[in-house]
Coordinates of C-alpha atoms and ligand atoms in Angstrom, one line a residue:
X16 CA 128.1 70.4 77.0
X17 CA 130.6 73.1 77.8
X18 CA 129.1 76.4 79.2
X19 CA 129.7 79.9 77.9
X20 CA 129.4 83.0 80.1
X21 CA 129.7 86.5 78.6
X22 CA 129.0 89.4 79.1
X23 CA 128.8 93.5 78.1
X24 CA 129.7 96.2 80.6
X25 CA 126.9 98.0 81.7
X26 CA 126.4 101.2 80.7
X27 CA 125.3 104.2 82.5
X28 CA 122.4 105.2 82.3
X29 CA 122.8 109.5 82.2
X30 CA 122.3 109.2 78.6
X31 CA 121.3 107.9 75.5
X32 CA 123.3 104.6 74.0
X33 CA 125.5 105.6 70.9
X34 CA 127.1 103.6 68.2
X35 CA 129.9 102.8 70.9
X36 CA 127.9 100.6 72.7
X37 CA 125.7 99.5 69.9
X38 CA 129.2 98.0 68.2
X39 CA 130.1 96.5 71.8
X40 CA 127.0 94.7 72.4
X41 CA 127.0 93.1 68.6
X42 CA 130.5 91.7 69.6
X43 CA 129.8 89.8 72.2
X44 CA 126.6 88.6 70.4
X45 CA 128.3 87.7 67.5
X46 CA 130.5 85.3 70.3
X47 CA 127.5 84.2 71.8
X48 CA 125.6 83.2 68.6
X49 CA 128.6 81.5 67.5
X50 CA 129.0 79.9 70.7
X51 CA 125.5 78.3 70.3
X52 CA 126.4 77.4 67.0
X53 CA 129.3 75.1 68.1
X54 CA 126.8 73.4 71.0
X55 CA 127.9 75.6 73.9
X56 CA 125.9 76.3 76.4
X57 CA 126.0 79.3 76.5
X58 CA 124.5 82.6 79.3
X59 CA 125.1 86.1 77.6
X60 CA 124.2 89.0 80.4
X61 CA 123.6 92.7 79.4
X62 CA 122.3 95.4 81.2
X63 CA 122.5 99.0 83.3
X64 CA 124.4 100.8 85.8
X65 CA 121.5 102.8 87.5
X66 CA 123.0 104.7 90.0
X67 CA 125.0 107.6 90.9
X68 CA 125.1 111.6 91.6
X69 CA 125.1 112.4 87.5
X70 CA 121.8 110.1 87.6
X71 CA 120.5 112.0 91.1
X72 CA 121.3 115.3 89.2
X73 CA 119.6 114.2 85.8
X74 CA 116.5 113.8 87.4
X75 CA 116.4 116.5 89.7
X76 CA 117.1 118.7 86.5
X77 CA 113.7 117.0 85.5
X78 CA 112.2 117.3 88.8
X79 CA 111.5 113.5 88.9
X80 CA 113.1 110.7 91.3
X81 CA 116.1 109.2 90.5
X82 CA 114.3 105.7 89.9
X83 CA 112.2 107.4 87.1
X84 CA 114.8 108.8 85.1
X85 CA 116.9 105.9 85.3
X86 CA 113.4 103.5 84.5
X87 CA 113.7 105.7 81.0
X88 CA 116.5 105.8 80.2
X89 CA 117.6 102.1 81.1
X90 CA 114.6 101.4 78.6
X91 CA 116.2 103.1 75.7
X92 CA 119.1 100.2 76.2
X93 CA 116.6 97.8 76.4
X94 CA 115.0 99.3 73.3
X95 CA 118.6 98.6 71.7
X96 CA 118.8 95.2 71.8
X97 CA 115.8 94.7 69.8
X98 CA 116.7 97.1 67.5
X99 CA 119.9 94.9 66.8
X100 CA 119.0 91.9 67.1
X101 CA 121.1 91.1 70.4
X102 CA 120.4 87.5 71.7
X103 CA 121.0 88.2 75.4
X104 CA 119.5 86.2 78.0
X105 CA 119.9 88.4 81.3
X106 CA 119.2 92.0 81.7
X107 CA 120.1 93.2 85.0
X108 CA 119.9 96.5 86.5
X109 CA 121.8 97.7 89.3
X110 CA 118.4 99.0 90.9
X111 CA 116.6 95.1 90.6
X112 CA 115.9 94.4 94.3
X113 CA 118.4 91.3 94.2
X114 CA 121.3 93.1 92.9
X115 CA 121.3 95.4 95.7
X116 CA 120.6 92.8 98.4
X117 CA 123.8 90.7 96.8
X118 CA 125.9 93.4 96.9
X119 CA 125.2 94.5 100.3
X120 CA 125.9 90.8 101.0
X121 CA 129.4 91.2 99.0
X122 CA 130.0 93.8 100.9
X123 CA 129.8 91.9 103.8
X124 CA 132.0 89.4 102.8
X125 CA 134.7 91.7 102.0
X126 CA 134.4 93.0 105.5
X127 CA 138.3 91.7 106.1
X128 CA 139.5 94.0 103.4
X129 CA 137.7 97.3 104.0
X130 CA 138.5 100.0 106.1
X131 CA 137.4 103.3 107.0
X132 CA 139.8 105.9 106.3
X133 CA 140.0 109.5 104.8
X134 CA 139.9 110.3 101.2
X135 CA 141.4 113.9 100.3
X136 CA 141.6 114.4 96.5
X137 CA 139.5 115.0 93.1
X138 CA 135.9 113.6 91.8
X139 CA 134.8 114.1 88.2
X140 CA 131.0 113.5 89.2
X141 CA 130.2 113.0 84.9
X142 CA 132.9 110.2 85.3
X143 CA 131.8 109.3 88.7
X144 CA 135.2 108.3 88.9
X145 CA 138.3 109.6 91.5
X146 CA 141.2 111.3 89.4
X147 CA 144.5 111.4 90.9
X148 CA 146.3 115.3 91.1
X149 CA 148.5 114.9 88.1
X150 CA 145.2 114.0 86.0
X151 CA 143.8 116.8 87.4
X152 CA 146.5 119.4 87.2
X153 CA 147.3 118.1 83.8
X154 CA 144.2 119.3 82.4
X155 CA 143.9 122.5 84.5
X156 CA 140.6 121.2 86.9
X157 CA 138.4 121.1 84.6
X158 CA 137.5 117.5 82.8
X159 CA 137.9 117.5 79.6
X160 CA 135.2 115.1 78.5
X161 CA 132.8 116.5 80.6
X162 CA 133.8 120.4 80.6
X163 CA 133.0 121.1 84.3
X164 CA 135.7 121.3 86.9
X165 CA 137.0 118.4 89.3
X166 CA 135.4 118.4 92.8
X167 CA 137.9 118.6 95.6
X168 CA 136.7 116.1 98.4
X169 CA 137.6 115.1 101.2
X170 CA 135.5 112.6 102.5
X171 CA 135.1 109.7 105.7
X172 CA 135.0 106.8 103.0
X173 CA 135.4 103.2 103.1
X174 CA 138.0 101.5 101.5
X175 CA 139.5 98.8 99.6
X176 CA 142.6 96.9 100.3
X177 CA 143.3 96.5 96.6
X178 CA 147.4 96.8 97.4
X179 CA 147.2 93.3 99.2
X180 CA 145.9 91.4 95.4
X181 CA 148.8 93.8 93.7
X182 CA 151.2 90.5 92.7
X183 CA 148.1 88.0 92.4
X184 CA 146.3 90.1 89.9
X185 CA 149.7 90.5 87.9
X186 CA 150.7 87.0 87.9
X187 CA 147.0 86.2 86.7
X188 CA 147.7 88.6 84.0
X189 CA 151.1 87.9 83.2
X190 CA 150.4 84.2 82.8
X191 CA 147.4 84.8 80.8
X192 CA 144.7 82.9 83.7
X193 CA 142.6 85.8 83.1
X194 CA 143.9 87.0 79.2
X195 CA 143.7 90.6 78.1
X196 CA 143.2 90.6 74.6
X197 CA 144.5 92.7 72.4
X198 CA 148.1 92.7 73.9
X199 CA 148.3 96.4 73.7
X200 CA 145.6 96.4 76.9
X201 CA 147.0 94.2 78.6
X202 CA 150.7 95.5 78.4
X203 CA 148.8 99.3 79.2
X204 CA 147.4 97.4 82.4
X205 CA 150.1 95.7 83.5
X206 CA 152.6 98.7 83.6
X207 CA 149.5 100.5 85.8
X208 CA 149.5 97.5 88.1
X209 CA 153.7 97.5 88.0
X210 CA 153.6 100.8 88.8
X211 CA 151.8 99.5 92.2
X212 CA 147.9 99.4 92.9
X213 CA 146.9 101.8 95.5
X214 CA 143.5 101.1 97.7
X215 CA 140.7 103.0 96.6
X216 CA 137.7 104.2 97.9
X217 CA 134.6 102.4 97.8
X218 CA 132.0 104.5 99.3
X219 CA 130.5 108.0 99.6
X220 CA 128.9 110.0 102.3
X221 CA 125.3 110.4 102.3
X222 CA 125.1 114.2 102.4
X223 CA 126.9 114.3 99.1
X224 CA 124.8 111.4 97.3
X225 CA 121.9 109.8 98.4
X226 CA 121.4 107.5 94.9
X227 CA 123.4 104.2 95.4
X228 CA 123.4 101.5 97.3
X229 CA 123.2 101.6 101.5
X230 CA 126.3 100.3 103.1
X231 CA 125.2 97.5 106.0
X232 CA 124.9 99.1 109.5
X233 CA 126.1 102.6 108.8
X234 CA 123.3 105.3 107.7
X235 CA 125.7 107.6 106.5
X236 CA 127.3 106.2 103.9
X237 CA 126.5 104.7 100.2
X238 CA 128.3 102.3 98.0
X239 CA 130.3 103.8 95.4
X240 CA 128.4 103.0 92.3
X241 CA 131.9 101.8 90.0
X242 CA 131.7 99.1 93.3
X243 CA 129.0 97.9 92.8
X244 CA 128.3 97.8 89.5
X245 CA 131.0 95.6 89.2
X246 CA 129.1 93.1 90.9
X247 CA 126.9 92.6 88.5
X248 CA 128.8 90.1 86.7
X249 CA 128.0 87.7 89.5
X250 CA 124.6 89.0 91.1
X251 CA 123.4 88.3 87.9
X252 CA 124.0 84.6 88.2
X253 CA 122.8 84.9 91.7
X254 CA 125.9 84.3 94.0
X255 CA 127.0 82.6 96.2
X256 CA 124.5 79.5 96.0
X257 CA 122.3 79.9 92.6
X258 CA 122.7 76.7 90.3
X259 CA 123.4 79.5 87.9
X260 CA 126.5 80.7 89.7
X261 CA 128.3 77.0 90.3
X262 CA 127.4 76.6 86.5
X263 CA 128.4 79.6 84.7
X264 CA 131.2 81.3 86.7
X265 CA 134.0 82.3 85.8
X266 CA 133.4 84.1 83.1
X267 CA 134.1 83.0 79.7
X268 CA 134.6 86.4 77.8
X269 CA 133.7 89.6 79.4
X270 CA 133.7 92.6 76.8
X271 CA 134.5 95.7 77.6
X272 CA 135.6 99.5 75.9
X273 CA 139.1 100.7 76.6
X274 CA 138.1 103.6 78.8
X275 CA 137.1 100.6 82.1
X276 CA 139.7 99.0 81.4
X277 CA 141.3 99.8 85.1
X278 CA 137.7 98.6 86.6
X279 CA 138.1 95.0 84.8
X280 CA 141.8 94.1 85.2
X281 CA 142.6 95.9 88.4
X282 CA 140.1 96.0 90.8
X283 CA 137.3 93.2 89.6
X284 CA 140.0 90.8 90.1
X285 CA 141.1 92.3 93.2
X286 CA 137.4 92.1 94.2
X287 CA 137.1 88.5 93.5
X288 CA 140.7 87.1 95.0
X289 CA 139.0 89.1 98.2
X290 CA 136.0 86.9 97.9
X291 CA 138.0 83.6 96.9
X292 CA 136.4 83.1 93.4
X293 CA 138.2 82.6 90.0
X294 CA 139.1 85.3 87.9
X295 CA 137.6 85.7 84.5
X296 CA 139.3 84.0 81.0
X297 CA 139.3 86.6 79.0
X298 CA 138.8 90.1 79.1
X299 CA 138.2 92.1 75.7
X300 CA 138.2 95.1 75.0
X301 CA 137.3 97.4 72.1
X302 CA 138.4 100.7 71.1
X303 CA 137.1 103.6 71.0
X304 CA 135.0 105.6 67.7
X305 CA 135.7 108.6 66.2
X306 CA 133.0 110.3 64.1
X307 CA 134.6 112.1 61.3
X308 CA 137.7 112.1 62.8
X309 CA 136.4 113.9 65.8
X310 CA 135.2 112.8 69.1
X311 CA 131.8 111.8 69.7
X312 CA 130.0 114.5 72.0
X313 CA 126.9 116.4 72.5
X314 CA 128.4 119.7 72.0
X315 CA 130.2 119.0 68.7
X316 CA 126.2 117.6 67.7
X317 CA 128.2 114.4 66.0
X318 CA 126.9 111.4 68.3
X319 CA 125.4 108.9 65.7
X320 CA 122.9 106.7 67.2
X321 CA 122.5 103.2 66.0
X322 CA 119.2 104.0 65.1
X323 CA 120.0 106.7 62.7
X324 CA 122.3 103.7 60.8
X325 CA 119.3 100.8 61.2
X326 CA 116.5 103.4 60.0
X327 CA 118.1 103.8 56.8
X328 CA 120.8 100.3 56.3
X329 CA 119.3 98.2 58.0
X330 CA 120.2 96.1 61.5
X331 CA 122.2 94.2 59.6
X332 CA 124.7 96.7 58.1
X333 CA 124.9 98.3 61.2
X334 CA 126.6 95.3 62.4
X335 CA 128.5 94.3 59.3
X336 CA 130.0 97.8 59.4
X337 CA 130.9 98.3 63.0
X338 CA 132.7 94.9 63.1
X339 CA 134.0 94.9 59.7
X340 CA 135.3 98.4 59.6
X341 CA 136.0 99.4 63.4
X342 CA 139.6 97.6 63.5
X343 CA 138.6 94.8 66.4
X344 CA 141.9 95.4 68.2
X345 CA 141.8 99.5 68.0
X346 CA 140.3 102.8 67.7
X347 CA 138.8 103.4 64.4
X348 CA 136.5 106.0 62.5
X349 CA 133.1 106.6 61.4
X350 CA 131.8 108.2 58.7
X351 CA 128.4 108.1 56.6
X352 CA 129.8 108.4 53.6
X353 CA 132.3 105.3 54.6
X354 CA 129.6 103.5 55.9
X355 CA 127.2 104.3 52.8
X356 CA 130.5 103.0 50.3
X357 CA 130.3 99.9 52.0
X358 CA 126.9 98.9 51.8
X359 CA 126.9 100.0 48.3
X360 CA 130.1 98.1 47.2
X361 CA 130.3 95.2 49.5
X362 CA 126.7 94.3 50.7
X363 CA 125.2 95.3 47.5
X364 CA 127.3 94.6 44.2
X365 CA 129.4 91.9 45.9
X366 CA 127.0 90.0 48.1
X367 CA 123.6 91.4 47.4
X368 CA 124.6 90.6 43.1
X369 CA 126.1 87.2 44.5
X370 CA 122.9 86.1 45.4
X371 CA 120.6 87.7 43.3
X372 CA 122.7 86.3 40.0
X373 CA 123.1 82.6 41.6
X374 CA 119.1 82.5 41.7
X375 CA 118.3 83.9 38.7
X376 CA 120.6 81.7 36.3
X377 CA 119.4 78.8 38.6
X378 CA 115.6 79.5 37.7
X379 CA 116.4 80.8 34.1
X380 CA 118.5 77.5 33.3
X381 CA 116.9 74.9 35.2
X382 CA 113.6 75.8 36.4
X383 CA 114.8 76.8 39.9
X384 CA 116.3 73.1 40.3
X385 CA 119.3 73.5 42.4
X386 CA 120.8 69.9 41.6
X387 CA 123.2 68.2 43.9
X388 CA 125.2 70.6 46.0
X389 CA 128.6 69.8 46.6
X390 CA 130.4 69.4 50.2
X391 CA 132.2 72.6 50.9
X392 CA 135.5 72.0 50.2
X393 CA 137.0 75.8 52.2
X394 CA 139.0 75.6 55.3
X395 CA 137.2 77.4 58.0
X396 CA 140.0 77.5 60.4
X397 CA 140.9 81.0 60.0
X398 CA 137.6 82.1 60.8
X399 CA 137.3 80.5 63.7
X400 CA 140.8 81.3 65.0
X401 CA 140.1 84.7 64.1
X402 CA 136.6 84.6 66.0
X403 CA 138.5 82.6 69.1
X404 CA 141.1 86.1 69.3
X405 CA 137.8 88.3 69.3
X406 CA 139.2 89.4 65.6
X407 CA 135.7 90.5 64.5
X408 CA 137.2 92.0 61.3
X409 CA 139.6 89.4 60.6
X410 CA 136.8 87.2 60.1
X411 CA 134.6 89.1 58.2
X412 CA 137.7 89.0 55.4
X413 CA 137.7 85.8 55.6
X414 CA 134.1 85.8 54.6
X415 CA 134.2 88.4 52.1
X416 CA 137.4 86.7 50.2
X417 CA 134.6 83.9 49.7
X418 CA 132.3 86.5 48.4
X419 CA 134.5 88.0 46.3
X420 CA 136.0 84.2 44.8
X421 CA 132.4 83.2 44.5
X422 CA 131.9 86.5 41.9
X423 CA 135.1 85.7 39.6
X424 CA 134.4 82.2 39.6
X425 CA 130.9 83.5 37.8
X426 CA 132.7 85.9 36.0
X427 CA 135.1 83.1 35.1
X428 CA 132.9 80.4 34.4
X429 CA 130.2 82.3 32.8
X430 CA 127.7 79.8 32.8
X431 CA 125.1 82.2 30.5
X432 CA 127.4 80.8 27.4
X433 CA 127.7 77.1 28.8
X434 CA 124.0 77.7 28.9
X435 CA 124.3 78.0 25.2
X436 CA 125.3 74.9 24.4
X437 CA 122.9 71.9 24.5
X438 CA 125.7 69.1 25.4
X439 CA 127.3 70.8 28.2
X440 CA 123.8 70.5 30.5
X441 CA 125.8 68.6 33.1
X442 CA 128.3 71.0 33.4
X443 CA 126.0 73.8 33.5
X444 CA 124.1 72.2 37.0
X445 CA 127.7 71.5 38.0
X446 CA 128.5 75.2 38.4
X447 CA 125.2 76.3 39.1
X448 CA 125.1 74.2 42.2
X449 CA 128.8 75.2 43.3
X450 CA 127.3 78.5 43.4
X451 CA 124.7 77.6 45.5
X452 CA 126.7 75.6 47.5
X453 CA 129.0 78.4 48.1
X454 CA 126.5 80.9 48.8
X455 CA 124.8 78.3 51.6
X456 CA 128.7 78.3 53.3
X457 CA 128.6 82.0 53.0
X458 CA 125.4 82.5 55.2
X459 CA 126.7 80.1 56.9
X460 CA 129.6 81.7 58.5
X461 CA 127.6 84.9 58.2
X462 CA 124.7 83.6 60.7
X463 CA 126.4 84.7 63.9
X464 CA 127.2 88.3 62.3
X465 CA 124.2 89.3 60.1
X466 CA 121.4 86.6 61.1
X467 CA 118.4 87.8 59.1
X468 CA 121.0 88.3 55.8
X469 CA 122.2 84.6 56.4
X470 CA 118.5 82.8 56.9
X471 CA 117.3 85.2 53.9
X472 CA 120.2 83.6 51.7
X473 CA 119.4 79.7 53.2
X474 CA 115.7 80.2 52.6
X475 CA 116.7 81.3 48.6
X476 CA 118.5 77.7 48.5
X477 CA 118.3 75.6 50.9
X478 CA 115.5 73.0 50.1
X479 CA 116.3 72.2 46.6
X480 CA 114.4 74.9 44.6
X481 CA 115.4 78.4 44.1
X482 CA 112.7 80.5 46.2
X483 CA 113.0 84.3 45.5
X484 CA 113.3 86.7 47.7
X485 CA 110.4 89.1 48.1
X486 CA 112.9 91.9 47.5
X487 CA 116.6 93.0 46.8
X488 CA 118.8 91.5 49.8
X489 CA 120.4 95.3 49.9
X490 CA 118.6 97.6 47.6
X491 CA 121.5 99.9 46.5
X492 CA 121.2 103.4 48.1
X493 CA 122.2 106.6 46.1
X494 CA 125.2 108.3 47.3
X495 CA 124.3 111.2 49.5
X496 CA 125.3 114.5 47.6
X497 CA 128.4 115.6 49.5
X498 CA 127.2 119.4 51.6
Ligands
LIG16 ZN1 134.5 113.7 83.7

């Protein structure tokens, strides 16, 4: 049985998850699910990046330990994966007990490629992430995402010999050994790496921030947390000697959001050439969502949280939408009102009606009796190509065009006047199980996207007799009056 690693990043935890997030971790479960479908065997690792000095602040704000805040807020991504019906296995945090032993252990095995040296420049502590001068300068010290200004430092850190993996990493890339998909991402990447890969810091000094992970045999300093969390991609499988670890690594897919895309094809790799192990297969990564055409942030009051969508929609049409209407291999936009069109039109008349027609004409013509179903006779290979290129939306066309040819062929056939006519009975349970048949290939290929929708559409017709649902699949929702 082939095996099937993938994984999410891992956010951070200094606040809540947003619809971002909630569309990254349906991808890779819609890879995983589909994974198990085809009789992989397959490990799918979520989780949380629990330290840092925005986390220490947070909780100091709150006069509670760093440990607490992060406990409650790593739960609300926890919380998340119920809510959408995620089928991880793993949930790792970068505050579990093992994580931080194996990455002090890393550490030590990297030994041969970090130094101590002096790091003079700028720190964006809401990014926990180093920006170079003409990043800073550019937007006149003060960072734009997070409104506050840059922190000049200069710092004793430890550092990584990234420079020595520079041509490794870019070969890897270039041949596609570890693939960056979409090819935008990966030419973005490989004109940073071109453009030469400089060593970076990996640490920070204690009397800055205490909330990370201790560096073996020196007091004074703590791992930088973009380090370590890294790791977690491995400590999760339990490296170096976990059965879990010879199984599963490399990586299969890892999925990640445009914004770490440096972390995942620069240093990672450079991290694991250091340590001698394979580099990932594929890297993905998603773009980024607008809400309303404007960026998603607190002070604008527009971040949409996937529970504002499921509450009302449904888990489902959270993750139809998202995948469906985010372009897979770009940035793209949300809107309620887009969002509400689509679960109206699509999910409702065009599926929803699908379903709800197939079954009633089934039980008003023929007692529920489904007759024999036909083989599918539709070519499923653009799906899955489209699925094996991470083209979420692709494949959701490729659904819908069945959708949409299983509604004309009603239209078409209009089986209420063959009903009409006492000699055409065979013909009638002909097209009446075609429909059926068709609507069971439907769910089919919708199982890994919208599970509950596809096992609510097998249950209707899958043993022979029609069995109704209890309710509408999606009741239609009135348009919201525009403010
Ligand atoms: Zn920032």
């Amino acid at each position: 049985m082939a095996k099937f690693y993938i994984t999410t990043s891992i956010p951070y935890v200094n606040s809540e998850p947003h619809i971002g997030y909630g569309m990254e971790i349906v991808m890779a479960d819609v890879l995983a699910r589909y994974m198990r479908s085809q009789n992989a065997d397959v490990l799918f690792s979520v989780g949380t990046d629990d330290h840092g000095g925005k986390i220490e602040e947070k909780a100091a704000e709150q006069k509670i330990t760093p440990k607490e805040f992060a406990d409650r807020m790593s739960q609300t991504f926890n919380d998340l994966l119920k809510l959408l019906n995620i089928s991880s296995d793993r949930f790792i945090r970068t505050t579990d007990p093992h994580h931080e032993q194996k990455a002090q252990l890393i550490w030590k095995n990297l030994a041969k490629y970090i130094y101590k040296g002096t790091y003079i420049g700028w720190y964006c502590t809401g990014h926990e992430e180093y920006f170079p001068e003409q990043v800073v300068k550019a937007n006149n010290g003060i960072c734009p995402d997070h409104n506050r200004p840059y922190e000049q430092l200069k710092e004793e850190n430890y550092f990584f010999k990234l420079s020595a993996f520079t041509d490794e990493i870019k070969k890897a890339i270039e041949s596609d050994a570890l693939k960056i998909i979409p090819e935008t991402r990966k030419n973005e990447i490989m004109s940073v790496i071109n453009s030469g890969l400089e060593d970076f810091s990996v640490s920070r000094p204690k009397d800055k921030i205490t909330w990370g992970i201790p560096i073996p045999d020196d007091n004074d300093q703590v791992m930088y947390v973009w380090f370590e969390a890294l790791m977690n991609y491995i400590t999760v499988l339990g490296y170096p000697d976990h059965a879990d670890f010879k199984k599963y690594w490399p990586a299969d897919v890892q999925v990640i959001g445009k914004d770490i895309l440096r972390f995942h094809a620069a240093i990672w790799p450079g991290m694991l050439l250091a340590l001698g192990l394979p580099l990932p297969k594929t890297l993905y990564v998603h773009g980024h969502i607008t809400v309303d055409d404007k960026k998603m942030s607190k002070t604008l009051g527009n971040v949409v949280a996937p529970k504002d969508i499921v509450s009302k929609y449904g888990t489902d049409t959270f993750r139809y939408f998202l995948l469906r209407h985010i372009p897979s291999y770009g940035d793209g936009d949300f809107s309620m009102e887009r969002l509400e069109a689509a679960y109206n039109s699509e999910l409702a008349d065009q599926l929803g009606n699908a379903v709800s027609r197939t079954a009633a004409m089934i039980t008003r013509y023929q007692q529920g009796l489904i007759g024999d179903i036909p083989e599918p006779d539709h070519d499923i290979a653009p799906y899955q190509e489209a699925l094996s290129n991470c083209r979420f939306d692709q494949a959701l066309d490729e659904v819908w065009e069945r959708v949409k040819g299983l509604n004309q062929y009603i239209d078409e056939q209009k089986p209420w006047v063959i009903a009409k006519d006492e000699n055409e009975k065979e013909h009638l349970s002909e097209v009446l199980a075609y429909m059926a048949g068709s609507l069971i290939g439907i769910a089919d290929l919708l199982t890994p996207f919208m599970p509950e929708t596809a096992d609510k559409i097998r249950s209707v017709f899958a043993e022979g007799v029609v069995k109704p649902l209890s309710g509408t699949l999606f009741p239609k929702h009135e348009l919201a009056p525009k403010v």
